[in-house]
Amino acid sequence: MHKVKSAVIGTGEISAEHLKFLANSNATQLVGVCDLSRAAARYAAKTFGAENFYTDYKQMLDQAKPAVVHVLTPPQSHVPITTDCLDAGAHVICEKPITLGHDRFTDLYKHATSKNRKLIEDHNYRFNRPILHIEKLIADGVLGDVMEVDIRMALAIRGGGRFADTNLPNPAHNLPAGVIHDFITHLSYLVLRFIPDPDKVSAAWTNHGNDDLFKFDDLDALLIAGNKHARIRFSCRTAPDCFTLTVRGTRAEVQTDLFHPFTRLIKPRTGGEKLSPVVNQLANGLSLVGSSLTTLTNKLMQRSPYEGLHTFLDQTYQALNNDAEPPVTFDDMDRTSRLIDQMLLEGNRV
Amino acid sequence: MKLLITGASGFLGRHLVAQAIQRGHNVRAQIRPASNIKSLGWENHPRVEIIRTDLRSKAGLDDLVAGVDTVISNAACKAGDFYTQFAGTVITTENLLQSMANTGVKRLVAISTFSVYGFLKMRGGELLHETSPIDEDPIDRDEYAQTKLVQEALAQEFTTEHQGKVTLIRPGVIFGQDNLWTARIGMELGTDRCLIVGPSTILPVTYVENCAQAIVLSAEKDEAIGQTYNIVDDNLPTHRQYLTVLNKHRTPKMKSLPMPWLIMRFLAALALGVNKLFLGRQAKIPSILRPAALHARCKPATYTNKRIKDTLGWSPQYDLEEAFNRSVTDHDPAALAPESASNQTNTDADQEARTCA
């Protein structure tokens, strides 16, 4: 079987998921891993079976000649590195946010097109099982027309960890929306799956901590598309950590949490209007018991919320092999990038 | 001698600086930018120059290293996920060694750990010495062991790639003030109970002041170049004996549930078998039930400090009782009184903490 020559640039935390996929895939040949740190590049190459390691990505492009490069470096470096990869004739799978602004994204995409290469941003949570389940419910007409979406991420990033480190502030603090910019792509592409074309966007970006390290630590955004509404929330003050999504339609409502997967579906049930609440609670109670077992199994078996990343990469490689449209399209990336710009532009109005 | 001591505000680092000063050296002490300078114990000493910088960044590291005779590489990270520990232990060392190469500083005393040894393949009761094999396949070990192995390999490469004059120090369990409990005994069960694995197993401890003395001695002596030294105290206690001494100084006393080594070893082997047979070896098992980690923590073995005694003449200054007595008083053993003004060689401005770019 023909294997696609793949390479990875950047060996930070997310690289473990990309490299696990590449190490286990029958469709790929991991020809190189690159990092500015020789020790990190060497360790990743050894752990995941790469053929070689590099500290200069241009040297890797020249010598290993990968057909696909995964760009997993801090967002500020995506444009120059991706441009060089495209110039070297490689397709690029890039971590989010692909660029720091819509203009730069369209320029980069045009460049990819001019080189007849594919440029794909990682929208991994779209491929998590609960999201695929909700999309199927919508496609099957169970929810009716989608009217409201509420997406909420709560992360205690001020209490410790890499974003709270004052010794060597994380590069994410220098992004246009600060640390939240590191998460905003996920929130944006997910909301756009259900409300694709918001015509009004407002956003409150605040720093409730009043410190110099964080630019913002809270986002409250409202999107309106005709008679459809969506809300995006990011908070570091509520507990527990969550990544919840609620979609309300004209017939039913569904909720999930991507960190601790479950699906709660409230819909018209057998028994009519009066008994439906009871049947819904019974059905969802049983479903929650099943989800608790799934969560326990996930913990035991070390399955993380990155499960969708593997599906995303699998579908992306299939598309690249077949010269087909990748699962994350130009339109997906374009609308996501535009929405992030809109939220940043509208930030001062609230 | 002018020593650079990295990770100087940490548990061992504070004592390393104190020992180096007591032995007449000048010290450049690297601490991280957000470290609290007030509780170091030697922050106003005239022979200490405090540099605030983070070794995960290369910025300013050539200046940090330039002009010192010897570097004691002590900075490491014991908490957080793999990537946090990799950055705090491996990247820091890589950057430091690069700056040593850039500035022509050759002498390195690298602080490693007993954790690098491959305990799983040792025989029960075997003598652990400096030439015992290190763990070649640490995939089932904890993040600390994995990253310390990479760090130690970097220090050894410094010899071959940059003609470095390297001494590797592998201390056993370092204990002292505020660090009296060790997971090597077993496992804490709440605040006042513990599972004590192998009660009669020898615990390879070294009191922090003894250990710091051995390290500074290694930095002073040319005979230490190219050597590896295991550091443990004399008359090592068993797990049970250590807990008994600990309980003398502890309120409330820790009640122990003894667990024979063979039973614990069987349970870990059973957990591994189930994981392999039924779960594709993908299940996350607590470290005390992972054979590689359990053996590294609790395996019965014997230990020696003969090599450093014979070649450098080191002898642990404090025995277990004295070490505990020094650890439980209000006095901070790492605190030094400033020398008199007439002995000061630095200006007041020099004593201010300086921040590397």
XYZ file of C-alpha atoms in Angstrom:
707
model
C 0.000 0.000 0.000
C 1.286 3.447 -0.908
C 2.043 5.453 2.176
C 1.941 9.234 2.341
C 5.152 10.779 3.634
C 4.234 12.924 6.620
C 6.166 15.207 8.920
C 5.456 17.217 12.046
C 6.742 20.645 13.021
C 6.413 21.442 16.721
C 6.433 18.865 19.507
C 4.279 20.533 22.153
C 1.375 18.907 23.956
C -0.974 18.603 20.964
C 1.748 16.894 18.939
C 1.244 13.731 20.994
C -2.195 13.239 19.429
C -1.003 13.941 15.866
C 2.015 11.692 16.338
C -0.060 8.881 17.867
C -2.252 8.968 14.772
C 0.728 9.000 12.418
C 2.507 6.234 14.322
C -0.554 3.973 14.149
C -1.802 4.793 10.664
C -1.242 2.379 7.810
C -1.662 5.225 5.338
C 1.243 7.352 6.488
C 5.013 7.176 6.778
C 6.400 9.491 9.452
C 9.547 10.788 7.773
C 10.445 13.570 10.162
C 9.783 15.465 13.358
C 11.085 18.970 13.851
C 11.416 21.216 16.882
C 13.700 24.063 17.851
C 14.730 21.873 20.773
C 16.943 19.036 19.586
C 16.118 17.037 22.700
C 12.386 17.419 22.145
C 12.611 16.540 18.446
C 14.769 13.510 19.147
C 12.520 12.292 21.963
C 9.382 12.621 19.834
C 11.035 10.879 16.893
C 12.134 7.993 19.080
C 8.817 7.676 20.900
C 6.668 7.720 17.774
C 8.999 6.005 15.344
C 9.865 8.881 13.024
C 12.613 8.185 10.526
C 14.558 11.304 11.471
C 14.476 14.429 13.590
C 15.393 17.998 12.777
C 15.772 21.376 14.425
C 15.448 23.265 11.126
C 12.155 22.687 9.336
C 13.540 23.949 6.034
C 16.204 21.269 6.199
C 13.500 18.709 6.939
C 11.412 19.853 3.963
C 14.478 19.663 1.756
C 15.777 16.292 2.929
C 12.703 14.294 3.993
C 10.420 15.729 1.293
C 7.138 15.151 3.153
C 3.910 15.200 1.145
C 1.954 16.376 4.195
C 3.213 18.545 7.023
C 1.455 19.017 10.349
C 2.199 22.542 11.593
C 1.823 22.450 15.379
C 3.836 25.480 16.419
C 2.515 28.560 18.275
C -0.047 30.439 16.129
C 2.208 33.448 15.589
C 4.524 31.271 13.473
C 1.881 29.542 11.332
C 1.996 31.845 8.291
C 5.741 31.760 7.562
C 6.119 28.054 8.316
C 3.003 27.061 6.377
C 4.076 29.205 3.423
C 7.443 27.458 3.328
C 5.776 24.041 3.509
C 3.425 24.896 0.651
C 6.361 26.226 -1.376
C 8.119 22.913 -0.773
C 5.146 21.135 -2.333
C 3.540 19.789 0.849
C -0.091 19.833 1.871
C -0.478 21.427 5.290
C -2.596 20.406 8.246
C -2.342 23.328 10.631
C -3.341 23.656 14.283
C -5.846 26.332 15.221
C -5.988 29.278 14.894
C -4.520 28.900 11.440
C -3.770 32.637 11.212
C -4.280 35.690 13.399
C -6.804 37.384 11.160
C -9.109 36.659 8.262
C -7.061 38.622 5.721
C -3.987 36.574 6.446
C -6.027 33.384 6.166
C -7.373 34.257 2.712
C -3.896 35.240 1.534
C -2.480 31.963 2.809
C -5.272 29.937 1.240
C -4.765 31.696 -2.094
C -1.102 30.810 -1.863
C -1.969 27.165 -1.218
C -4.336 27.141 -4.177
C -1.689 28.721 -6.415
C 0.631 25.880 -5.459
C -2.114 23.316 -6.033
C -1.771 22.221 -2.398
C -4.391 21.702 0.304
C -4.474 23.802 3.455
C -6.526 22.395 6.304
C -7.098 23.816 9.786
C -7.656 21.407 12.662
C -11.340 21.524 13.652
C -11.078 18.361 15.743
C -14.074 18.720 18.093
C -16.386 18.717 15.087
C -15.522 15.045 14.728
C -16.209 14.033 18.331
C -18.955 11.462 18.597
C -21.464 13.675 20.472
C -21.205 16.375 17.784
C -21.660 13.833 15.005
C -24.672 12.475 16.914
C -26.235 15.927 17.230
C -25.665 16.600 13.528
C -27.414 13.338 12.724
C -30.359 14.281 14.945
C -30.642 17.524 12.997
C -30.301 15.783 9.638
C -33.009 13.304 10.676
C -35.328 16.160 11.586
C -35.519 15.205 15.270
C -34.718 18.734 16.451
C -36.743 20.522 13.760
C -35.218 23.826 12.653
C -32.278 24.884 14.820
C -33.153 28.156 16.540
C -30.702 28.536 19.424
C -27.198 27.391 20.243
C -25.393 27.845 23.526
C -21.731 26.861 23.679
C -19.740 27.191 26.845
C -16.171 26.410 27.824
C -15.082 26.693 31.438
C -11.424 26.126 32.233
C -9.704 26.977 35.505
C -6.693 28.353 33.675
C -5.962 30.963 36.321
C -5.566 28.403 39.079
C -2.354 26.898 37.720
C -0.858 25.260 34.681
C 0.806 26.664 31.608
C -1.368 29.772 31.206
C -0.965 30.879 34.836
C 2.819 30.584 34.749
C 4.254 34.013 35.503
C 7.864 32.836 35.235
C 7.725 32.438 31.480
C 4.352 33.641 30.166
C 2.811 31.356 27.554
C 3.011 32.755 23.992
C -0.796 32.563 23.875
C -0.925 35.655 26.082
C 0.390 37.634 23.086
C -2.423 36.589 20.743
C -4.994 39.260 19.782
C -7.544 37.839 22.228
C -4.912 36.618 24.654
C -5.276 33.109 26.000
C -8.901 32.846 24.879
C -7.641 33.077 21.301
C -6.200 29.613 21.849
C -9.719 28.228 22.349
C -11.911 30.567 20.315
C -11.502 28.591 17.076
C -13.165 25.542 18.652
C -16.067 27.596 19.963
C -16.487 29.352 16.625
C -16.447 26.426 14.224
C -18.829 24.492 16.443
C -21.382 27.282 16.676
C -21.146 27.800 12.901
C -22.096 24.161 12.322
C -25.563 25.033 13.598
C -25.927 28.770 12.862
C -23.803 29.206 9.734
C -24.255 32.861 8.837
C -24.640 35.241 11.762
C -25.442 38.750 10.570
C -25.091 40.423 13.985
C -22.213 39.734 16.328
C -21.448 41.354 19.642
C -18.851 40.293 22.155
C -17.705 41.315 25.606
C -14.047 40.514 26.180
C -13.111 41.197 29.769
C -10.302 40.582 32.204
C -11.982 40.129 35.550
C -8.620 39.331 37.126
C -7.324 42.856 36.501
C -3.763 41.651 36.077
C -1.066 42.174 33.502
C -0.590 38.521 32.547
C -4.011 37.918 31.013
C -5.362 40.175 28.292
C -8.859 38.703 28.674
C -10.113 35.893 30.854
C -13.801 35.984 29.940
C -15.799 36.118 26.726
C -19.535 36.577 26.372
C -20.602 36.765 22.733
C -23.998 36.920 21.082
C -24.612 35.928 17.467
C -27.890 36.527 15.631
C -28.822 35.205 12.211
C -32.341 36.384 11.402
C -34.499 34.754 14.078
C -31.759 32.368 15.238
C -29.600 33.143 18.264
C -26.339 31.773 19.573
C -24.237 32.484 22.618
C -20.558 31.769 23.108
C -19.189 31.780 26.643
C -15.672 31.304 27.900
C -15.090 31.486 31.628
C -12.271 30.639 33.991
C -14.304 31.324 37.125
C -17.011 28.699 37.040
C -16.531 25.068 38.004
C -16.198 22.330 37.036
C -14.313 22.510 33.760
C -16.710 21.884 30.904
C -17.200 22.198 27.178
C -20.972 22.126 26.856
C -23.159 22.589 23.835
C -26.921 23.018 23.815
C -28.859 23.104 20.557
C -32.546 24.019 20.651
C -34.763 23.414 17.685
C -38.414 23.909 16.866
C -39.161 20.330 17.978
C -36.537 19.291 20.501
C -33.424 20.193 22.449
C -30.124 18.365 22.851
C -27.213 18.909 25.236
C -23.718 17.488 25.509
C -20.391 18.032 27.260
C -17.374 17.199 25.139
C -15.077 16.835 28.147
C -17.348 14.241 29.792
C -19.429 12.994 26.893
C -23.171 12.452 27.259
C -26.194 13.347 25.201
C -29.410 14.570 26.766
C -32.249 14.739 24.275
C -35.567 16.327 25.181
C -38.147 15.674 22.487
C -41.789 14.727 22.088
C -42.083 11.164 23.379
C -44.679 8.420 23.426
C -47.388 9.398 25.890
C -48.215 12.763 24.472
C -47.527 16.250 25.753
C -48.338 15.479 29.394
C -46.253 12.338 29.785
C -43.346 13.422 27.567
C -41.450 15.190 30.428
C -41.614 11.998 32.498
C -40.559 9.760 29.628
C -37.791 12.197 28.691
C -36.410 12.120 32.224
C -36.572 8.345 32.375
C -34.934 7.947 28.990
C -32.245 10.514 29.746
C -31.654 9.022 33.191
C -30.857 5.684 31.611
C -28.761 7.406 28.984
C -26.788 9.266 31.707
C -26.079 6.011 33.539
C -24.669 4.640 30.285
C -22.617 7.824 29.825
C -21.148 7.515 33.303
C -19.859 4.073 32.367
C -18.457 5.472 29.143
C -16.700 8.268 31.048
C -15.258 5.746 33.484
C -14.062 3.564 30.620
C -12.579 6.595 28.866
C -10.619 7.491 31.987
C -9.400 3.943 32.470
C -8.462 3.518 28.831
C -6.873 6.973 28.576
C -9.287 8.182 25.901
C -9.247 11.950 25.838
C -11.594 14.569 24.347
C -9.183 14.521 21.399
C -10.931 11.445 20.001
C -12.281 13.612 17.173
C -8.762 14.579 16.098
C -8.055 11.022 15.006
C -11.264 10.895 12.951
C -10.461 14.302 11.458
C -6.954 13.194 10.468
C -8.182 9.885 9.123
C -10.764 11.590 6.892
C -8.265 14.262 5.861
C -5.698 11.699 4.733
C -8.369 9.770 2.850
C -9.330 12.965 1.040
C -5.711 13.797 0.242
C -5.136 10.293 -1.091
C -8.212 10.494 -3.294
C -7.689 14.115 -4.313
C -11.086 14.860 -2.800
C -12.386 17.769 -0.751
C -10.966 17.574 2.810
C -13.500 17.289 5.655
C -12.663 20.836 6.785
C -13.319 22.962 3.730
C -12.266 26.447 2.692
C -15.772 27.609 3.585
C -15.489 26.147 7.106
C -12.177 27.864 7.738
C -13.178 31.106 6.037
C -16.352 31.528 8.091
C -14.574 30.575 11.326
C -11.769 33.034 10.737
C -14.259 35.785 9.813
C -16.347 35.181 12.929
C -13.281 35.445 15.183
C -12.400 38.745 13.502
C -15.969 39.971 13.977
C -15.961 39.102 17.659
C -12.670 40.913 18.146
C -13.850 43.940 16.171
C -17.118 44.141 18.063
C -15.393 43.776 21.368
C -15.515 47.389 22.430
C -19.208 47.917 21.872
C -20.395 46.115 24.981
C 35.645 28.981 43.115
C 32.634 30.614 41.484
C 29.691 28.257 41.207
C 26.496 28.678 39.244
C 23.711 26.785 40.991
C 20.485 26.454 39.046
C 17.144 25.837 40.690
C 18.577 27.605 43.719
C 15.249 28.402 45.363
C 14.134 24.771 45.421
C 14.357 22.276 48.280
C 17.840 21.007 47.446
C 18.942 24.203 45.704
C 18.671 26.364 48.835
C 20.906 23.953 50.723
C 23.384 23.743 47.849
C 23.865 27.503 47.977
C 24.176 27.441 51.763
C 26.782 24.638 51.628
C 28.755 26.350 48.873
C 28.881 29.590 50.864
C 29.879 27.770 54.029
C 32.697 26.126 52.107
C 34.011 29.501 50.978
C 32.753 29.702 47.407
C 31.139 32.559 45.547
C 27.740 31.593 44.207
C 25.645 32.769 41.334
C 22.195 31.499 42.233
C 19.628 31.107 39.455
C 16.022 31.394 40.552
C 12.881 31.810 38.482
C 11.458 35.306 37.975
C 8.439 34.781 40.233
C 10.305 33.050 43.073
C 10.021 34.608 46.506
C 13.447 35.964 47.336
C 12.636 36.654 50.987
C 12.606 33.037 52.142
C 15.819 31.812 50.547
C 17.868 32.104 53.718
C 20.955 33.561 52.037
C 19.422 36.284 49.895
C 21.483 39.022 51.564
C 24.749 37.163 51.728
C 27.543 39.143 50.066
C 28.977 36.141 48.252
C 25.690 35.302 46.585
C 24.629 36.876 43.330
C 20.988 36.122 42.608
C 19.919 35.965 38.976
C 16.264 35.792 38.102
C 15.716 33.966 34.849
C 13.745 31.043 33.461
C 15.931 28.363 31.924
C 13.141 27.300 29.562
C 14.042 30.418 27.578
C 17.486 30.879 26.047
C 17.349 34.625 26.568
C 20.151 35.836 28.808
C 21.562 32.382 29.552
C 25.008 33.095 28.092
C 25.296 35.960 30.579
C 24.088 33.692 33.345
C 26.825 31.163 32.681
C 29.714 33.396 31.637
C 32.488 33.752 34.180
C 31.696 30.833 36.462
C 34.093 27.964 37.085
C 31.525 25.234 37.606
C 27.820 24.787 37.000
C 25.737 22.708 39.378
C 22.712 21.845 37.242
C 19.979 21.309 39.797
C 16.875 22.785 38.125
C 14.154 20.237 37.406
C 10.404 19.930 37.496
C 8.684 17.206 39.518
C 5.058 18.244 39.050
C 2.656 18.595 36.171
C 2.068 16.567 33.035
C 4.791 15.103 30.838
C 5.167 18.220 28.700
C 5.446 20.498 31.746
C 8.106 18.265 33.254
C 9.896 17.887 29.925
C 10.126 21.675 29.599
C 11.147 22.179 33.238
C 13.721 19.395 33.296
C 14.941 18.679 29.755
C 14.587 21.961 27.866
C 16.098 23.844 30.806
C 19.126 21.560 30.805
C 19.476 21.679 27.036
C 19.478 25.484 27.083
C 21.915 25.622 29.988
C 24.361 23.230 28.315
C 24.176 25.180 25.068
C 25.116 28.340 26.935
C 27.958 26.512 28.663
C 29.201 25.481 25.229
C 28.781 29.044 23.936
C 30.757 30.537 26.802
C 33.412 27.841 27.149
C 32.403 26.685 30.637
C 33.293 22.993 30.784
C 32.781 21.863 34.373
C 29.336 20.475 35.110
C 27.898 18.743 38.133
C 24.572 17.350 36.978
C 21.983 16.342 39.558
C 20.230 13.181 38.448
C 18.315 10.675 40.580
C 18.022 7.034 41.617
C 14.900 7.027 39.452
C 17.011 6.517 36.331
C 17.951 2.971 37.341
C 16.150 0.004 35.820
C 14.813 -1.487 39.055
C 12.427 -3.850 37.279
C 15.276 -5.945 35.884
C 17.263 -6.005 39.135
C 17.203 -9.055 41.344
C 15.504 -8.668 44.719
C 18.027 -7.597 47.347
C 20.676 -6.772 44.729
C 23.247 -4.086 45.513
C 22.548 -0.924 43.560
C 25.727 0.796 42.509
C 26.805 3.402 40.007
C 27.286 0.883 37.199
C 23.878 -0.746 37.654
C 21.913 -0.543 34.395
C 19.681 2.464 33.845
C 16.109 1.990 32.617
C 16.261 1.414 28.851
C 12.497 1.240 28.366
C 10.879 3.759 30.732
C 7.496 3.876 28.975
C 5.728 2.544 32.095
C 7.641 4.778 34.487
C 6.329 8.127 35.685
C 7.021 11.428 33.947
C 9.771 12.286 36.427
C 11.807 9.173 35.633
C 11.248 9.577 31.901
C 12.381 13.192 31.817
C 15.303 12.687 34.209
C 16.603 9.924 31.929
C 16.588 12.327 28.975
C 18.201 15.010 31.119
C 20.979 12.687 32.220
C 21.649 11.665 28.625
C 22.084 15.351 27.729
C 24.637 15.790 30.502
C 26.569 12.776 29.244
C 26.489 14.120 25.688
C 28.039 17.316 26.981
C 31.175 15.287 27.640
C 31.404 13.888 24.137
C 30.173 16.858 22.135
C 31.756 19.731 24.044
C 34.618 18.105 25.957
C 32.661 18.760 29.128
C 34.074 17.768 32.497
C 30.996 16.166 33.926
C 30.091 14.622 37.264
C 26.742 12.860 37.554
C 25.119 12.836 40.973
C 22.335 10.351 41.635
C 20.830 10.968 45.047
C 18.393 8.575 46.679
C 15.354 9.969 48.464
C 16.266 13.442 49.718
C 14.489 14.411 52.919
C 14.569 17.439 55.167
C 12.476 20.248 56.522
C 8.945 20.162 55.021
C 9.917 17.085 52.978
C 9.807 14.197 55.416
C 7.247 11.911 53.786
C 8.326 9.887 50.768
C 6.145 7.863 48.427
C 8.926 5.278 48.322
C 7.581 3.899 51.591
C 4.219 3.190 50.052
C 1.091 5.218 49.648
C -0.655 7.813 51.794
C -4.238 6.887 52.634
C -5.737 10.192 53.726
C -3.937 12.418 56.218
C -2.936 9.988 58.941
C -2.788 6.519 57.415
C -0.481 4.898 54.932
C 0.107 1.655 53.145
C 3.682 0.658 53.907
C 4.992 -1.608 51.162
C 7.706 -3.989 52.293
C 8.146 -2.820 55.905
C 11.604 -4.334 56.184
C 12.823 -2.985 52.832
C 15.771 -0.577 53.058
C 14.939 3.046 52.268
C 17.748 4.778 50.341
C 17.543 8.196 51.981
C 19.918 11.083 52.187
C 19.377 14.097 54.405
C 19.330 17.263 52.326
C 22.317 18.893 54.064
C 24.370 15.712 53.705
C 23.436 15.492 50.047
C 24.223 19.150 49.389
C 27.608 18.686 51.021
C 28.390 15.725 48.761
C 27.409 17.692 45.673
C 29.502 20.747 46.508
C 32.415 18.472 47.342
C 32.038 16.878 43.898
C 32.201 20.322 42.339
C 35.443 21.080 44.181
C 37.388 17.932 43.387
C 39.001 17.110 40.052
C 38.795 13.427 40.987
C 35.041 13.706 40.501
C 35.330 14.561 36.804
C 33.946 11.778 34.663
C 32.449 10.033 37.688
C 28.928 9.078 38.697
C 28.084 9.072 42.389
C 25.140 7.543 44.179
C 24.322 9.544 47.283
C 22.770 7.831 50.302
C 23.471 8.258 54.002
C 25.054 5.670 56.258
C 23.044 3.146 58.277
C 19.986 3.328 56.067
C 16.652 2.691 57.806
C 13.996 0.250 56.692
C 10.607 1.596 55.611
C 9.224 0.755 59.047
C 12.139 2.327 60.911
C 11.862 5.523 58.905
C 8.155 5.716 59.624
C 8.839 5.198 63.316
C 11.253 8.127 63.372
C 8.849 10.192 61.312
C 6.042 9.461 63.774
C 8.173 10.654 66.677
C 8.084 14.110 65.174
C 4.665 14.064 63.608
C 1.223 14.960 64.872
C -1.074 13.186 64.289
C 0.984 10.022 64.062
C 0.683 8.087 60.835
C -0.905 4.674 61.240
C 0.532 2.154 58.864
C -1.020 -0.781 57.090
C 1.831 -3.154 56.232
C 1.784 -4.741 52.804
C 4.389 -7.446 52.117
C 6.476 -6.777 49.016
C 5.643 -10.130 47.459
C 1.899 -9.527 47.680
C 2.239 -6.040 46.236
C 4.441 -7.394 43.473
C 1.862 -10.086 42.713
C -0.971 -7.543 42.592
C 0.990 -5.359 40.173
C 1.810 -8.346 37.971
C -1.872 -9.297 38.036
C -2.915 -5.769 37.040
C -0.424 -5.839 34.168
C -1.709 -9.235 33.039
C -5.326 -8.060 33.011
C -4.317 -4.894 31.177
C -2.414 -6.878 28.559
C -4.947 -9.672 28.103
C -8.221 -7.801 28.190
C -7.497 -4.113 27.658
C -4.810 -4.087 24.985
C -2.424 -2.556 27.558
C -4.226 0.751 27.107
C -5.674 1.087 30.612
C -4.256 3.709 32.941
C -3.209 1.849 36.075
C -2.156 3.668 39.286
C 1.626 3.755 39.510
C 1.736 1.557 42.601
C 0.126 -1.200 40.509
C 2.429 -0.775 37.499
C 5.359 -3.177 37.899
C 7.986 -0.819 36.472
C 6.893 2.027 38.733
C 6.305 -0.182 41.779
C 9.737 -1.778 41.541
C 11.350 1.659 41.218
C 9.566 2.827 44.351
C 9.557 -0.121 46.707
C 11.767 -2.970 45.508
C 13.976 -4.533 48.170
C 17.571 -3.659 47.342
C 20.759 -2.686 49.075
C 22.685 0.511 48.535
C 26.182 1.854 48.897
C 27.907 5.227 49.088
C 31.351 3.669 48.936
C 32.474 5.255 45.703
C 32.058 8.885 46.767
C 33.495 8.092 50.191
C 36.554 6.412 48.710
C 37.302 8.922 45.967
C 36.231 12.210 47.548
C 36.327 11.456 51.255
C 32.701 12.412 51.768
C 30.985 11.336 54.926
C 27.400 12.194 55.838
C 27.542 14.754 58.629
C 24.154 14.013 60.218
C 22.634 10.638 61.065
C 18.910 9.968 60.782
C 18.011 11.176 64.282
C 20.075 14.346 63.958
C 18.669 14.964 60.502
C 15.113 14.722 61.802
C 15.930 16.953 64.739
C 17.288 19.595 62.351
C 14.262 19.186 60.099
C 11.548 19.707 62.683
C 12.860 22.805 64.450
C 11.774 26.329 63.606
C 15.323 27.108 62.540
C 15.871 26.936 58.775
C 19.062 24.896 58.234
C 19.637 26.631 54.894
C 19.542 30.109 56.445
C 22.886 31.860 56.691
C 23.750 34.963 58.626
C 25.148 37.707 56.386
C 28.887 38.147 56.763
C 30.123 41.286 58.437
C 30.268 44.400 56.323
C 34.082 44.413 56.329
C 34.086 41.054 54.553
C 31.738 42.170 51.854
C 33.181 42.125 48.398
C 30.070 43.084 46.484
C 28.375 46.446 46.412
C 24.819 46.802 47.618
C 23.760 47.080 44.031
C 25.377 43.740 43.259
C 23.340 42.117 45.962
C 20.073 43.154 44.406
C 18.419 40.398 42.464
C 19.321 40.879 38.846
C 16.952 39.795 36.137
C 18.264 38.300 32.936
C 16.540 39.584 29.834
